[in-house]
Amino acid sequence: MIIFPAMDLYNGDIVKLEAKQHKAVEIVYGKPAEIAARWLGLGAEWLHVVDLNAALGDGTNLPALHLIQARAQKTGARIQWGGGVRDDAAVKAVLDAGAERAIVGTKAIRDWAWLVEAAARHPGRIMVSIDGKGREIMVNGWQASAGVDAVEFIARANALPLAGYLYTNVAVEGRGQGVDWTPIRDIVETSTKPVVFSGGVTTIEDVARFKELGAYGIIAGSALYKGRIDFTQAKALAT
């Protein structure tokens, strides 16, 4: 299992936004190249980077991808990049800038025909982001229900040449209140592709349970930055 350190980019800095609802910057952790070097120095195999400005329609942090990629290239680590990836031009820009995977959310959920074509154009390079309240998929910044069941969507999407799925439980993401385990097993058992989980990972015991359930990877943000989870210990447990 892979531990993905989370790097949320906002106005050129790695930050923590309150409850991930884009209301206010709570903490500025540092510059992207510095934070990337920190995780790579501890042996990170992947970095999970989200461009919050792009997600908000307020500019882009794509130039930072080149800086992060330059660091990652030295260790052989790879990058998955999301935030504001809503069309094929954005997918291509992210991949051309050095990301191994482009993460697509609402567009992939709302526009099946587009997803089929995009997956065919970029086989193994698109990861579908599924933001869920349990199994109910939420879209448009978690504000609206897509009217789609996460497990049913995955069962259908398994036929496409996707990189995998990123499931975030938006009811607990960024709150430090623990994981909602209810949908996890169903998602792992249904998917034929790698599934990365995010939301509520706060303890080393959470890491152990995700591994036990068969997760391909987990994304840890606040718990790593605040020292609740030690990256080296988590990586050793996950291996």
mmCIF file of C-alpha atoms in Angstrom:
data_model
loop_
_atom_site.group_PDB
_atom_site.id
_atom_site.type_symbol
_atom_site.label_atom_id
_atom_site.label_comp_id
_atom_site.label_asym_id
_atom_site.label_seq_id
_atom_site.Cartn_x
_atom_site.Cartn_y
_atom_site.Cartn_z
ATOM 1 C CA MET A 1 0.000 0.000 0.000
ATOM 2 C CA ILE A 2 1.235 3.483 -0.845
ATOM 3 C CA ILE A 3 1.174 6.482 1.485
ATOM 4 C CA PHE A 4 0.529 9.650 -0.537
ATOM 5 C CA PRO A 5 1.519 12.865 1.288
ATOM 6 C CA ALA A 6 -1.033 15.549 0.407
ATOM 7 C CA MET A 7 0.122 18.891 -0.944
ATOM 8 C CA ASP A 8 -2.649 21.476 -1.381
ATOM 9 C CA LEU A 9 -1.459 24.465 -3.419
ATOM 10 C CA TYR A 10 -3.011 27.892 -2.918
ATOM 11 C CA ASN A 11 -1.441 31.117 -4.201
ATOM 12 C CA GLY A 12 1.903 29.381 -4.585
ATOM 13 C CA ASP A 13 2.045 27.898 -1.082
ATOM 14 C CA ILE A 14 1.253 24.511 0.421
ATOM 15 C CA VAL A 15 -1.647 25.178 2.751
ATOM 16 C CA LYS A 16 -4.452 23.721 4.809
ATOM 17 C CA LEU A 17 -7.877 25.167 4.085
ATOM 18 C CA GLU A 18 -10.461 24.915 6.837
ATOM 19 C CA ALA A 19 -12.460 21.711 6.365
ATOM 20 C CA LYS A 20 -11.381 21.756 2.702
ATOM 21 C CA GLN A 21 -14.327 23.995 1.934
ATOM 22 C CA HIS A 22 -12.211 26.844 0.554
ATOM 23 C CA LYS A 23 -13.360 29.277 3.224
ATOM 24 C CA ALA A 24 -10.086 30.460 4.723
ATOM 25 C CA VAL A 25 -6.435 29.540 4.831
ATOM 26 C CA GLU A 26 -5.769 27.964 8.201
ATOM 27 C CA ILE A 27 -2.075 27.135 7.933
ATOM 28 C CA VAL A 28 0.656 27.824 5.394
ATOM 29 C CA TYR A 29 3.068 24.883 5.503
ATOM 30 C CA GLY A 30 5.679 26.190 3.070
ATOM 31 C CA LYS A 31 6.734 26.400 -0.557
ATOM 32 C CA PRO A 32 6.026 23.454 -2.863
ATOM 33 C CA ALA A 33 9.644 22.583 -3.681
ATOM 34 C CA GLU A 34 10.559 22.593 0.019
ATOM 35 C CA ILE A 35 7.607 20.463 1.081
ATOM 36 C CA ALA A 36 8.163 18.060 -1.800
ATOM 37 C CA ALA A 37 11.815 17.692 -0.802
ATOM 38 C CA ARG A 38 10.732 16.906 2.756
ATOM 39 C CA TRP A 39 8.465 14.014 1.768
ATOM 40 C CA LEU A 40 10.790 12.733 -0.929
ATOM 41 C CA GLY A 41 13.639 12.742 1.563
ATOM 42 C CA LEU A 42 11.587 10.435 3.770
ATOM 43 C CA GLY A 43 11.061 8.022 0.907
ATOM 44 C CA ALA A 44 7.709 9.047 -0.576
ATOM 45 C CA GLU A 45 7.019 7.150 -3.811
ATOM 46 C CA TRP A 46 4.128 9.395 -4.834
ATOM 47 C CA LEU A 47 2.996 12.948 -4.098
ATOM 48 C CA HIS A 48 -0.676 13.932 -4.203
ATOM 49 C CA VAL A 49 -0.953 17.568 -5.299
ATOM 50 C CA VAL A 50 -4.166 19.594 -5.583
ATOM 51 C CA ASP A 51 -4.297 23.025 -7.223
ATOM 52 C CA LEU A 52 -6.895 24.810 -5.110
ATOM 53 C CA ASN A 53 -6.746 27.993 -7.185
ATOM 54 C CA ALA A 54 -7.639 26.044 -10.318
ATOM 55 C CA ALA A 55 -10.373 24.209 -8.445
ATOM 56 C CA LEU A 56 -11.853 27.569 -7.467
ATOM 57 C CA GLY A 57 -11.478 29.050 -10.953
ATOM 58 C CA ASP A 58 -9.019 31.552 -9.507
ATOM 59 C CA GLY A 59 -5.793 31.097 -11.460
ATOM 60 C CA THR A 60 -3.397 28.178 -11.585
ATOM 61 C CA ASN A 61 -0.395 26.765 -9.773
ATOM 62 C CA LEU A 62 0.703 24.635 -12.716
ATOM 63 C CA PRO A 63 4.185 26.251 -12.842
ATOM 64 C CA ALA A 64 4.797 24.698 -9.414
ATOM 65 C CA LEU A 65 4.372 21.263 -10.964
ATOM 66 C CA HIS A 66 7.639 21.769 -12.838
ATOM 67 C CA LEU A 67 9.411 22.564 -9.555
ATOM 68 C CA ILE A 68 7.933 19.551 -7.789
ATOM 69 C CA GLN A 69 8.653 17.282 -10.748
ATOM 70 C CA ALA A 70 12.294 18.383 -10.784
ATOM 71 C CA ARG A 71 12.591 17.211 -7.183
ATOM 72 C CA ALA A 72 10.635 13.993 -7.737
ATOM 73 C CA GLN A 73 12.684 13.058 -10.783
ATOM 74 C CA LYS A 74 15.799 12.770 -8.641
ATOM 75 C CA THR A 75 14.277 9.979 -6.541
ATOM 76 C CA GLY A 76 12.049 8.323 -9.127
ATOM 77 C CA ALA A 77 8.893 9.413 -7.314
ATOM 78 C CA ARG A 78 5.732 10.243 -9.249
ATOM 79 C CA ILE A 79 3.021 12.873 -8.979
ATOM 80 C CA GLN A 80 -0.742 12.756 -9.242
ATOM 81 C CA TRP A 81 -2.275 16.198 -9.781
ATOM 82 C CA GLY A 82 -5.837 17.415 -9.450
ATOM 83 C CA GLY A 83 -7.880 20.559 -9.053
ATOM 84 C CA GLY A 84 -9.711 22.270 -11.873
ATOM 85 C CA VAL A 85 -9.056 19.501 -14.399
ATOM 86 C CA ARG A 86 -12.305 19.830 -16.337
ATOM 87 C CA ASP A 87 -11.463 19.240 -20.001
ATOM 88 C CA ASP A 88 -8.999 17.440 -22.227
ATOM 89 C CA ALA A 89 -6.790 20.511 -22.585
ATOM 90 C CA ALA A 90 -6.348 20.609 -18.808
ATOM 91 C CA VAL A 91 -5.603 16.881 -18.696
ATOM 92 C CA LYS A 92 -2.966 17.288 -21.401
ATOM 93 C CA ALA A 93 -1.421 20.328 -19.694
ATOM 94 C CA VAL A 94 -1.060 18.463 -16.406
ATOM 95 C CA LEU A 95 0.431 15.365 -18.014
ATOM 96 C CA ASP A 96 2.753 17.392 -20.260
ATOM 97 C CA ALA A 97 4.000 19.314 -17.213
ATOM 98 C CA GLY A 98 5.219 16.102 -15.616
ATOM 99 C CA ALA A 99 2.379 14.522 -13.650
ATOM 100 C CA GLU A 100 1.968 10.768 -14.013
ATOM 101 C CA ARG A 101 -1.769 10.997 -13.363
ATOM 102 C CA ALA A 102 -4.379 13.689 -13.849
ATOM 103 C CA ILE A 103 -7.230 13.579 -11.359
ATOM 104 C CA VAL A 104 -10.654 14.457 -12.757
ATOM 105 C CA GLY A 105 -13.734 14.846 -10.578
ATOM 106 C CA THR A 106 -17.057 16.431 -11.482
ATOM 107 C CA LYS A 107 -16.439 16.322 -15.247
ATOM 108 C CA ALA A 108 -15.811 12.577 -15.136
ATOM 109 C CA ILE A 109 -18.916 11.940 -13.053
ATOM 110 C CA ARG A 110 -21.229 14.218 -15.046
ATOM 111 C CA ASP A 111 -20.061 13.482 -18.587
ATOM 112 C CA TRP A 112 -19.682 9.765 -19.245
ATOM 113 C CA ALA A 113 -19.057 10.177 -22.985
ATOM 114 C CA TRP A 114 -16.208 12.580 -22.279
ATOM 115 C CA LEU A 115 -14.679 10.173 -19.743
ATOM 116 C CA VAL A 116 -14.775 7.295 -22.218
ATOM 117 C CA GLU A 117 -12.972 9.390 -24.848
ATOM 118 C CA ALA A 118 -10.478 10.918 -22.409
ATOM 119 C CA ALA A 119 -9.547 7.536 -20.953
ATOM 120 C CA ALA A 120 -8.942 6.210 -24.458
ATOM 121 C CA ARG A 121 -6.739 9.222 -25.327
ATOM 122 C CA HIS A 122 -4.724 8.930 -22.109
ATOM 123 C CA PRO A 123 -4.793 5.240 -21.117
ATOM 124 C CA GLY A 124 -3.682 4.621 -17.560
ATOM 125 C CA ARG A 125 -3.170 8.324 -16.872
ATOM 126 C CA ILE A 126 -6.591 9.529 -15.637
ATOM 127 C CA MET A 127 -7.747 8.918 -12.079
ATOM 128 C CA VAL A 128 -11.405 9.565 -11.349
ATOM 129 C CA SER A 129 -12.018 11.466 -8.132
ATOM 130 C CA ILE A 130 -15.145 10.315 -6.336
ATOM 131 C CA ASP A 131 -16.246 12.646 -3.545
ATOM 132 C CA GLY A 132 -18.803 10.809 -1.479
ATOM 133 C CA LYS A 133 -21.047 11.084 1.512
ATOM 134 C CA GLY A 134 -20.979 7.374 2.083
ATOM 135 C CA ARG A 135 -21.840 5.907 -1.318
ATOM 136 C CA GLU A 136 -23.620 9.033 -2.582
ATOM 137 C CA ILE A 137 -21.373 10.908 -5.029
ATOM 138 C CA MET A 138 -21.186 14.672 -4.516
ATOM 139 C CA VAL A 139 -20.131 17.162 -7.209
ATOM 140 C CA ASN A 140 -19.517 20.899 -7.685
ATOM 141 C CA GLY A 141 -17.296 21.328 -4.662
ATOM 142 C CA TRP A 142 -19.293 18.833 -2.605
ATOM 143 C CA GLN A 143 -22.364 21.053 -2.792
ATOM 144 C CA ALA A 144 -24.671 18.885 -4.912
ATOM 145 C CA SER A 145 -25.536 15.230 -5.203
ATOM 146 C CA ALA A 146 -24.784 13.668 -8.583
ATOM 147 C CA GLY A 147 -27.575 11.184 -8.047
ATOM 148 C CA VAL A 148 -25.041 8.410 -8.612
ATOM 149 C CA ASP A 149 -23.985 5.578 -6.312
ATOM 150 C CA ALA A 150 -20.199 5.297 -5.963
ATOM 151 C CA VAL A 151 -20.096 1.511 -6.131
ATOM 152 C CA GLU A 152 -22.359 1.424 -9.187
ATOM 153 C CA PHE A 153 -20.225 4.056 -10.923
ATOM 154 C CA ILE A 154 -17.036 2.095 -10.253
ATOM 155 C CA ALA A 155 -18.596 -1.127 -11.527
ATOM 156 C CA ARG A 156 -19.375 0.631 -14.803
ATOM 157 C CA ALA A 157 -16.062 2.483 -15.082
ATOM 158 C CA ASN A 158 -13.988 -0.665 -14.550
ATOM 159 C CA ALA A 159 -14.230 -1.303 -18.296
ATOM 160 C CA LEU A 160 -12.321 1.913 -19.093
ATOM 161 C CA PRO A 161 -8.487 2.184 -19.228
ATOM 162 C CA LEU A 162 -8.313 4.396 -16.136
ATOM 163 C CA ALA A 163 -5.439 4.729 -13.675
ATOM 164 C CA GLY A 164 -7.884 4.075 -10.860
ATOM 165 C CA TYR A 165 -10.152 5.880 -8.440
ATOM 166 C CA LEU A 166 -9.656 8.376 -5.643
ATOM 167 C CA TYR A 167 -12.440 8.135 -3.076
ATOM 168 C CA THR A 168 -12.759 10.995 -0.604
ATOM 169 C CA ASN A 169 -15.316 10.893 2.167
ATOM 170 C CA VAL A 170 -16.292 14.551 2.250
ATOM 171 C CA ALA A 171 -18.188 14.186 5.507
ATOM 172 C CA VAL A 172 -14.924 13.669 7.397
ATOM 173 C CA GLU A 173 -12.190 15.081 5.112
ATOM 174 C CA GLY A 174 -9.881 17.529 6.881
ATOM 175 C CA ARG A 175 -11.751 17.377 10.185
ATOM 176 C CA GLY A 176 -9.464 15.000 12.067
ATOM 177 C CA GLN A 177 -12.443 13.000 13.320
ATOM 178 C CA GLY A 178 -11.533 9.595 11.919
ATOM 179 C CA VAL A 179 -12.522 7.407 8.992
ATOM 180 C CA ASP A 180 -16.044 6.363 8.002
ATOM 181 C CA TRP A 181 -15.386 2.719 7.160
ATOM 182 C CA THR A 182 -18.881 1.903 5.887
ATOM 183 C CA PRO A 183 -18.314 2.310 2.118
ATOM 184 C CA ILE A 184 -14.647 1.285 2.028
ATOM 185 C CA ARG A 185 -15.018 -2.479 1.771
ATOM 186 C CA ASP A 186 -17.717 -2.289 -0.926
ATOM 187 C CA ILE A 187 -15.544 0.007 -3.039
ATOM 188 C CA VAL A 188 -12.421 -2.161 -2.729
ATOM 189 C CA GLU A 189 -14.346 -5.330 -3.537
ATOM 190 C CA THR A 190 -16.033 -3.758 -6.575
ATOM 191 C CA SER A 191 -13.037 -2.069 -8.174
ATOM 192 C CA THR A 192 -10.746 -3.918 -10.557
ATOM 193 C CA LYS A 193 -8.369 -0.943 -10.524
ATOM 194 C CA PRO A 194 -6.271 0.745 -7.834
ATOM 195 C CA VAL A 195 -8.306 2.683 -5.277
ATOM 196 C CA VAL A 196 -6.752 5.466 -3.228
ATOM 197 C CA PHE A 197 -8.666 6.683 -0.185
ATOM 198 C CA SER A 198 -8.737 10.089 1.472
ATOM 199 C CA GLY A 199 -10.662 11.559 4.353
ATOM 200 C CA GLY A 200 -10.304 11.155 8.093
ATOM 201 C CA VAL A 201 -6.960 9.335 8.203
ATOM 202 C CA THR A 202 -5.711 10.377 11.639
ATOM 203 C CA THR A 203 -3.929 7.448 13.330
ATOM 204 C CA ILE A 204 -1.448 4.697 12.534
ATOM 205 C CA GLU A 205 -4.275 2.262 13.272
ATOM 206 C CA ASP A 206 -6.193 3.772 10.348
ATOM 207 C CA VAL A 207 -3.227 2.997 8.112
ATOM 208 C CA ALA A 208 -3.178 -0.617 9.287
ATOM 209 C CA ARG A 209 -6.889 -1.066 8.672
ATOM 210 C CA PHE A 210 -6.771 0.374 5.164
ATOM 211 C CA LYS A 211 -4.001 -2.085 4.337
ATOM 212 C CA GLU A 212 -6.036 -4.933 5.795
ATOM 213 C CA LEU A 213 -9.028 -3.954 3.645
ATOM 214 C CA GLY A 214 -6.940 -3.998 0.473
ATOM 215 C CA ALA A 215 -6.559 -0.305 -0.347
ATOM 216 C CA TYR A 216 -3.981 0.497 -3.021
ATOM 217 C CA GLY A 217 -3.106 3.704 -1.214
ATOM 218 C CA ILE A 218 -4.181 6.385 1.236
ATOM 219 C CA ILE A 219 -3.729 10.138 1.207
ATOM 220 C CA ALA A 220 -2.662 11.754 4.444
ATOM 221 C CA GLY A 221 -2.531 15.492 4.936
ATOM 222 C CA SER A 222 -3.281 17.120 8.269
ATOM 223 C CA ALA A 223 -2.288 14.027 10.239
ATOM 224 C CA LEU A 224 1.189 14.114 8.706
ATOM 225 C CA TYR A 225 1.691 17.865 8.957
ATOM 226 C CA LYS A 226 0.480 17.975 12.558
ATOM 227 C CA GLY A 227 2.541 14.963 13.599
ATOM 228 C CA ARG A 228 -0.346 12.647 14.449
ATOM 229 C CA ILE A 229 1.049 10.123 11.974
ATOM 230 C CA ASP A 230 4.763 9.603 11.425
ATOM 231 C CA PHE A 231 5.384 9.150 7.698
ATOM 232 C CA THR A 232 8.299 6.754 8.116
ATOM 233 C CA GLN A 233 6.307 4.538 10.469
ATOM 234 C CA ALA A 234 3.251 4.618 8.208
ATOM 235 C CA LYS A 235 5.309 3.763 5.131
ATOM 236 C CA ALA A 236 6.948 0.831 6.909
ATOM 237 C CA LEU A 237 3.556 -0.468 8.034
ATOM 238 C CA ALA A 238 2.075 -0.069 4.566
ATOM 239 C CA THR A 239 4.902 -1.861 2.774
#
